[in-house]
Amino acid sequence: MSNTRTRGTVLAAAVAAALFAAGCGDDTATTTAEHPASTSAATSTTGVRTDFNDADVTFLQMMYPHHAQAVEMAQLVPDRTQNPQLRALATQVEQAQAPEMAQITTLLTSFGESAPSAGGHGGHDMPGMMTEAQMSALEAARDAEFDRQWLELMIEHHLGAVDMAKTELAGGVNAESRQLATTIVADQEAEIATMRGMLGQ
């Protein structure tokens, strides 16, 4: 099986798990929302929430495929290294980010936006996203070389997520989106510190 097909299968499984955890969103909220410049607790006559702005939508739509790639990277670990610390960290990443993908789907649906796509990220256009070449090299690596590549790539990936989350905190207005951003900053900055320590060992 090709690397591309393998990545697609793994990523599809991760997305399916995230959507299942979310209960596949709220099918009743399908109307496209206007994105007000300021927050409001009101709900429009169509039943779509209005307590969000464009910054919230952009953050969520970008963070979903960003998380999906991190989950894909985490799922490469068990077959490529016996390093117990790295295996535990990969499990931690997957267990944190897959549920957040489900939360993102639910939020976007409640905003009247379509469910996000794991593959619609435009490659490495977002901060920290890995290229196809980087992912292929990571898939081909094993043991200590895999550990090094994975840690270096995931640090960059996390730094990108933190930047995106801080942009949301600077411009977003939705309370749930901002709380998600706050959690991402705290969790991923802590994991960055852990990974830098592992690289220095």
PDB file of C-alpha atoms in Angstrom:
ATOM      1  CA  MET A   1       0.000   0.000   0.000  1.00  0.00           C
ATOM      2  CA  SER A   2       1.389   3.445  -0.858  1.00  0.00           C
ATOM      3  CA  ASN A   3       2.344   6.013   1.787  1.00  0.00           C
ATOM      4  CA  THR A   4      -0.398   8.338   0.544  1.00  0.00           C
ATOM      5  CA  ARG A   5      -3.070   5.674   0.783  1.00  0.00           C
ATOM      6  CA  THR A   6      -1.809   4.651   4.236  1.00  0.00           C
ATOM      7  CA  ARG A   7      -1.964   8.248   5.465  1.00  0.00           C
ATOM      8  CA  GLY A   8      -5.441   8.631   4.009  1.00  0.00           C
ATOM      9  CA  THR A   9      -6.668   5.492   5.759  1.00  0.00           C
ATOM     10  CA  VAL A  10      -5.165   6.496   9.109  1.00  0.00           C
ATOM     11  CA  LEU A  11      -6.454  10.039   8.850  1.00  0.00           C
ATOM     12  CA  ALA A  12      -9.926   8.893   7.824  1.00  0.00           C
ATOM     13  CA  ALA A  13     -10.075   6.704  10.918  1.00  0.00           C
ATOM     14  CA  ALA A  14      -9.038   9.593  13.149  1.00  0.00           C
ATOM     15  CA  VAL A  15     -11.626  11.912  11.634  1.00  0.00           C
ATOM     16  CA  ALA A  16     -14.329   9.286  11.915  1.00  0.00           C
ATOM     17  CA  ALA A  17     -13.510   8.790  15.581  1.00  0.00           C
ATOM     18  CA  ALA A  18     -13.629  12.515  16.222  1.00  0.00           C
ATOM     19  CA  LEU A  19     -16.962  12.918  14.460  1.00  0.00           C
ATOM     20  CA  PHE A  20     -18.388   9.933  16.309  1.00  0.00           C
ATOM     21  CA  ALA A  21     -17.335  11.496  19.619  1.00  0.00           C
ATOM     22  CA  ALA A  22     -19.140  14.650  18.637  1.00  0.00           C
ATOM     23  CA  GLY A  23     -22.328  12.802  17.828  1.00  0.00           C
ATOM     24  CA  CYS A  24     -21.752  13.960  14.230  1.00  0.00           C
ATOM     25  CA  GLY A  25     -22.705  17.518  15.167  1.00  0.00           C
ATOM     26  CA  ASP A  26     -26.097  19.143  15.134  1.00  0.00           C
ATOM     27  CA  ASP A  27     -27.795  18.443  11.826  1.00  0.00           C
ATOM     28  CA  THR A  28     -30.404  21.090  12.503  1.00  0.00           C
ATOM     29  CA  ALA A  29     -27.954  23.999  12.228  1.00  0.00           C
ATOM     30  CA  THR A  30     -27.145  24.152   8.522  1.00  0.00           C
ATOM     31  CA  THR A  31     -27.969  27.707   7.573  1.00  0.00           C
ATOM     32  CA  THR A  32     -25.000  29.912   6.721  1.00  0.00           C
ATOM     33  CA  ALA A  33     -24.502  32.536   9.402  1.00  0.00           C
ATOM     34  CA  GLU A  34     -23.579  36.146   9.068  1.00  0.00           C
ATOM     35  CA  HIS A  35     -20.384  36.818  10.996  1.00  0.00           C
ATOM     36  CA  PRO A  36     -20.912  39.885  13.171  1.00  0.00           C
ATOM     37  CA  ALA A  37     -17.967  42.048  14.121  1.00  0.00           C
ATOM     38  CA  SER A  38     -18.882  41.884  17.806  1.00  0.00           C
ATOM     39  CA  THR A  39     -20.226  39.223  20.118  1.00  0.00           C
ATOM     40  CA  SER A  40     -23.904  38.748  20.866  1.00  0.00           C
ATOM     41  CA  ALA A  41     -25.770  36.294  23.061  1.00  0.00           C
ATOM     42  CA  ALA A  42     -28.761  36.382  20.704  1.00  0.00           C
ATOM     43  CA  THR A  43     -29.726  33.639  18.282  1.00  0.00           C
ATOM     44  CA  SER A  44     -30.920  34.564  14.812  1.00  0.00           C
ATOM     45  CA  THR A  45     -34.412  33.753  13.573  1.00  0.00           C
ATOM     46  CA  THR A  46     -32.933  30.825  11.613  1.00  0.00           C
ATOM     47  CA  GLY A  47     -31.739  29.186  14.849  1.00  0.00           C
ATOM     48  CA  VAL A  48     -28.074  29.777  14.074  1.00  0.00           C
ATOM     49  CA  ARG A  49     -25.890  31.276  16.774  1.00  0.00           C
ATOM     50  CA  THR A  50     -24.642  34.828  16.388  1.00  0.00           C
ATOM     51  CA  ASP A  51     -22.120  34.945  19.251  1.00  0.00           C
ATOM     52  CA  PHE A  52     -19.059  34.580  17.013  1.00  0.00           C
ATOM     53  CA  ASN A  53     -17.099  36.435  14.358  1.00  0.00           C
ATOM     54  CA  ASP A  54     -14.906  35.679  11.343  1.00  0.00           C
ATOM     55  CA  ALA A  55     -11.832  35.180  13.532  1.00  0.00           C
ATOM     56  CA  ASP A  56     -13.589  32.372  15.417  1.00  0.00           C
ATOM     57  CA  VAL A  57     -14.617  30.627  12.196  1.00  0.00           C
ATOM     58  CA  THR A  58     -11.162  30.947  10.641  1.00  0.00           C
ATOM     59  CA  PHE A  59      -9.500  29.593  13.779  1.00  0.00           C
ATOM     60  CA  LEU A  60     -11.761  26.556  13.937  1.00  0.00           C
ATOM     61  CA  GLN A  61     -11.605  25.807  10.213  1.00  0.00           C
ATOM     62  CA  MET A  62      -7.796  25.932  10.268  1.00  0.00           C
ATOM     63  CA  MET A  63      -7.301  24.136  13.573  1.00  0.00           C
ATOM     64  CA  TYR A  64      -9.321  21.075  12.518  1.00  0.00           C
ATOM     65  CA  PRO A  65      -6.957  19.877   9.746  1.00  0.00           C
ATOM     66  CA  HIS A  66      -3.995  21.031  11.840  1.00  0.00           C
ATOM     67  CA  HIS A  67      -5.122  18.716  14.653  1.00  0.00           C
ATOM     68  CA  ALA A  68      -5.850  15.964  12.126  1.00  0.00           C
ATOM     69  CA  GLN A  69      -2.235  15.974  10.985  1.00  0.00           C
ATOM     70  CA  ALA A  70      -0.998  15.825  14.580  1.00  0.00           C
ATOM     71  CA  VAL A  71      -3.225  12.793  15.185  1.00  0.00           C
ATOM     72  CA  GLU A  72      -1.867  11.203  12.013  1.00  0.00           C
ATOM     73  CA  MET A  73       1.679  11.776  13.250  1.00  0.00           C
ATOM     74  CA  ALA A  74       0.820  10.317  16.662  1.00  0.00           C
ATOM     75  CA  GLN A  75      -0.585   7.177  15.052  1.00  0.00           C
ATOM     76  CA  LEU A  76       2.730   6.525  13.285  1.00  0.00           C
ATOM     77  CA  VAL A  77       4.546   6.065  16.595  1.00  0.00           C
ATOM     78  CA  PRO A  78       3.616   2.552  17.835  1.00  0.00           C
ATOM     79  CA  ASP A  79       4.957   0.783  14.717  1.00  0.00           C
ATOM     80  CA  ARG A  80       8.181   2.779  14.468  1.00  0.00           C
ATOM     81  CA  THR A  81       9.722   3.091  17.928  1.00  0.00           C
ATOM     82  CA  GLN A  82       9.944   1.262  21.219  1.00  0.00           C
ATOM     83  CA  ASN A  83      10.759   4.483  23.099  1.00  0.00           C
ATOM     84  CA  PRO A  84       8.260   4.406  26.000  1.00  0.00           C
ATOM     85  CA  GLN A  85       8.413   8.155  26.619  1.00  0.00           C
ATOM     86  CA  LEU A  86       7.683   8.955  22.982  1.00  0.00           C
ATOM     87  CA  ARG A  87       4.908   6.370  22.801  1.00  0.00           C
ATOM     88  CA  ALA A  88       3.282   7.865  25.903  1.00  0.00           C
ATOM     89  CA  LEU A  89       3.548  11.381  24.481  1.00  0.00           C
ATOM     90  CA  ALA A  90       2.002  10.312  21.171  1.00  0.00           C
ATOM     91  CA  THR A  91      -0.914   8.753  23.041  1.00  0.00           C
ATOM     92  CA  GLN A  92      -1.323  11.990  24.998  1.00  0.00           C
ATOM     93  CA  VAL A  93      -1.371  14.046  21.783  1.00  0.00           C
ATOM     94  CA  GLU A  94      -3.980  11.822  20.145  1.00  0.00           C
ATOM     95  CA  GLN A  95      -6.191  11.652  23.235  1.00  0.00           C
ATOM     96  CA  ALA A  96      -6.174  15.451  23.550  1.00  0.00           C
ATOM     97  CA  GLN A  97      -6.577  16.467  19.925  1.00  0.00           C
ATOM     98  CA  ALA A  98      -9.090  13.937  18.577  1.00  0.00           C
ATOM     99  CA  PRO A  99     -11.787  15.106  21.050  1.00  0.00           C
ATOM    100  CA  GLU A 100     -10.924  18.724  20.236  1.00  0.00           C
ATOM    101  CA  MET A 101     -11.601  17.941  16.567  1.00  0.00           C
ATOM    102  CA  ALA A 102     -15.054  16.737  17.604  1.00  0.00           C
ATOM    103  CA  GLN A 103     -15.588  19.950  19.588  1.00  0.00           C
ATOM    104  CA  ILE A 104     -14.552  22.027  16.573  1.00  0.00           C
ATOM    105  CA  THR A 105     -17.069  20.205  14.374  1.00  0.00           C
ATOM    106  CA  THR A 106     -19.849  20.850  16.879  1.00  0.00           C
ATOM    107  CA  LEU A 107     -18.982  24.547  17.183  1.00  0.00           C
ATOM    108  CA  LEU A 108     -18.783  25.155  13.440  1.00  0.00           C
ATOM    109  CA  THR A 109     -22.092  23.396  12.893  1.00  0.00           C
ATOM    110  CA  SER A 110     -23.715  25.545  15.585  1.00  0.00           C
ATOM    111  CA  PHE A 111     -22.379  28.611  13.735  1.00  0.00           C
ATOM    112  CA  GLY A 112     -24.120  27.471  10.557  1.00  0.00           C
ATOM    113  CA  GLU A 113     -20.824  26.486   8.932  1.00  0.00           C
ATOM    114  CA  SER A 114     -20.198  23.222   7.129  1.00  0.00           C
ATOM    115  CA  ALA A 115     -18.280  20.461   8.891  1.00  0.00           C
ATOM    116  CA  PRO A 116     -14.529  20.880   8.419  1.00  0.00           C
ATOM    117  CA  SER A 117     -12.391  18.651   6.244  1.00  0.00           C
ATOM    118  CA  ALA A 118      -9.248  16.980   7.519  1.00  0.00           C
ATOM    119  CA  GLY A 119      -7.615  17.224   4.114  1.00  0.00           C
ATOM    120  CA  GLY A 120      -8.611  20.731   3.108  1.00  0.00           C
ATOM    121  CA  HIS A 121      -5.633  22.482   4.648  1.00  0.00           C
ATOM    122  CA  GLY A 122      -3.737  23.441   1.524  1.00  0.00           C
ATOM    123  CA  GLY A 123      -0.601  21.534   2.503  1.00  0.00           C
ATOM    124  CA  HIS A 124       1.800  23.595   4.613  1.00  0.00           C
ATOM    125  CA  ASP A 125      -0.015  26.932   4.246  1.00  0.00           C
ATOM    126  CA  MET A 126      -0.852  26.933   7.952  1.00  0.00           C
ATOM    127  CA  PRO A 127       1.779  27.476  10.651  1.00  0.00           C
ATOM    128  CA  GLY A 128       3.590  24.276  11.554  1.00  0.00           C
ATOM    129  CA  MET A 129       1.980  22.010   8.967  1.00  0.00           C
ATOM    130  CA  MET A 130       4.200  19.258   7.594  1.00  0.00           C
ATOM    131  CA  THR A 131       4.746  18.874   3.859  1.00  0.00           C
ATOM    132  CA  GLU A 132       4.092  15.599   2.054  1.00  0.00           C
ATOM    133  CA  ALA A 133       7.860  15.094   1.768  1.00  0.00           C
ATOM    134  CA  GLN A 134       8.338  15.554   5.513  1.00  0.00           C
ATOM    135  CA  MET A 135       5.531  13.125   6.296  1.00  0.00           C
ATOM    136  CA  SER A 136       6.930  10.551   3.863  1.00  0.00           C
ATOM    137  CA  ALA A 137      10.393  10.820   5.428  1.00  0.00           C
ATOM    138  CA  LEU A 138       8.866  10.397   8.874  1.00  0.00           C
ATOM    139  CA  GLU A 139       6.967   7.294   7.778  1.00  0.00           C
ATOM    140  CA  ALA A 140      10.165   5.764   6.419  1.00  0.00           C
ATOM    141  CA  ALA A 141      12.225   6.371   9.576  1.00  0.00           C
ATOM    142  CA  ARG A 142      12.612   3.916  12.445  1.00  0.00           C
ATOM    143  CA  ASP A 143      13.860   3.854  16.042  1.00  0.00           C
ATOM    144  CA  ALA A 144      16.209   6.683  17.108  1.00  0.00           C
ATOM    145  CA  GLU A 145      16.020   8.455  13.745  1.00  0.00           C
ATOM    146  CA  PHE A 146      12.227   8.320  13.841  1.00  0.00           C
ATOM    147  CA  ASP A 147      12.233   9.661  17.396  1.00  0.00           C
ATOM    148  CA  ARG A 148      14.390  12.626  16.391  1.00  0.00           C
ATOM    149  CA  GLN A 149      12.341  13.488  13.317  1.00  0.00           C
ATOM    150  CA  TRP A 150       9.029  13.089  15.118  1.00  0.00           C
ATOM    151  CA  LEU A 151      10.040  15.329  18.010  1.00  0.00           C
ATOM    152  CA  GLU A 152      11.473  18.046  15.767  1.00  0.00           C
ATOM    153  CA  LEU A 153       8.433  18.029  13.470  1.00  0.00           C
ATOM    154  CA  MET A 154       5.917  17.926  16.309  1.00  0.00           C
ATOM    155  CA  ILE A 155       7.596  20.848  18.066  1.00  0.00           C
ATOM    156  CA  GLU A 156       7.183  22.913  14.890  1.00  0.00           C
ATOM    157  CA  HIS A 157       3.612  21.681  14.542  1.00  0.00           C
ATOM    158  CA  HIS A 158       2.773  22.644  18.118  1.00  0.00           C
ATOM    159  CA  LEU A 159       4.393  26.059  17.728  1.00  0.00           C
ATOM    160  CA  GLY A 160       2.128  26.676  14.749  1.00  0.00           C
ATOM    161  CA  ALA A 161      -0.945  25.651  16.720  1.00  0.00           C
ATOM    162  CA  VAL A 162       0.028  27.956  19.584  1.00  0.00           C
ATOM    163  CA  ASP A 163       0.411  30.867  17.148  1.00  0.00           C
ATOM    164  CA  MET A 164      -3.029  30.177  15.676  1.00  0.00           C
ATOM    165  CA  ALA A 165      -4.575  29.929  19.130  1.00  0.00           C
ATOM    166  CA  LYS A 166      -3.019  33.217  20.213  1.00  0.00           C
ATOM    167  CA  THR A 167      -4.423  34.872  17.087  1.00  0.00           C
ATOM    168  CA  GLU A 168      -7.864  33.608  18.098  1.00  0.00           C
ATOM    169  CA  LEU A 169      -7.440  35.003  21.599  1.00  0.00           C
ATOM    170  CA  ALA A 170      -6.498  38.378  20.109  1.00  0.00           C
ATOM    171  CA  GLY A 171      -9.426  38.589  17.680  1.00  0.00           C
ATOM    172  CA  GLY A 172     -12.085  35.990  18.426  1.00  0.00           C
ATOM    173  CA  VAL A 173     -15.203  36.683  20.478  1.00  0.00           C
ATOM    174  CA  ASN A 174     -16.873  33.290  20.979  1.00  0.00           C
ATOM    175  CA  ALA A 175     -16.392  32.075  24.539  1.00  0.00           C
ATOM    176  CA  GLU A 176     -16.097  28.383  23.619  1.00  0.00           C
ATOM    177  CA  SER A 177     -13.646  29.009  20.785  1.00  0.00           C
ATOM    178  CA  ARG A 178     -11.537  31.208  23.041  1.00  0.00           C
ATOM    179  CA  GLN A 179     -11.556  28.558  25.785  1.00  0.00           C
ATOM    180  CA  LEU A 180     -10.401  25.971  23.254  1.00  0.00           C
ATOM    181  CA  ALA A 181      -7.614  28.325  22.185  1.00  0.00           C
ATOM    182  CA  THR A 182      -6.591  28.840  25.817  1.00  0.00           C
ATOM    183  CA  THR A 183      -6.444  25.069  26.351  1.00  0.00           C
ATOM    184  CA  ILE A 184      -4.381  24.573  23.186  1.00  0.00           C
ATOM    185  CA  VAL A 185      -1.837  27.185  24.275  1.00  0.00           C
ATOM    186  CA  ALA A 186      -1.457  25.683  27.748  1.00  0.00           C
ATOM    187  CA  ASP A 187      -1.350  22.028  26.689  1.00  0.00           C
ATOM    188  CA  GLN A 188       0.877  22.399  23.668  1.00  0.00           C
ATOM    189  CA  GLU A 189       3.369  24.767  25.277  1.00  0.00           C
ATOM    190  CA  ALA A 190       3.787  22.169  28.040  1.00  0.00           C
ATOM    191  CA  GLU A 191       4.290  19.420  25.442  1.00  0.00           C
ATOM    192  CA  ILE A 192       6.816  21.577  23.569  1.00  0.00           C
ATOM    193  CA  ALA A 193       8.866  21.859  26.780  1.00  0.00           C
ATOM    194  CA  THR A 194       8.667  18.080  27.231  1.00  0.00           C
ATOM    195  CA  MET A 195       9.736  17.382  23.659  1.00  0.00           C
ATOM    196  CA  ARG A 196      12.659  19.806  23.809  1.00  0.00           C
ATOM    197  CA  GLY A 197      13.803  18.018  26.945  1.00  0.00           C
ATOM    198  CA  MET A 198      13.555  14.661  25.180  1.00  0.00           C
ATOM    199  CA  LEU A 199      15.660  15.935  22.274  1.00  0.00           C
ATOM    200  CA  GLY A 200      18.309  17.114  24.725  1.00  0.00           C
ATOM    201  CA  GLN A 201      18.663  13.757  26.450  1.00  0.00           C
TER     202      GLN A 201
END
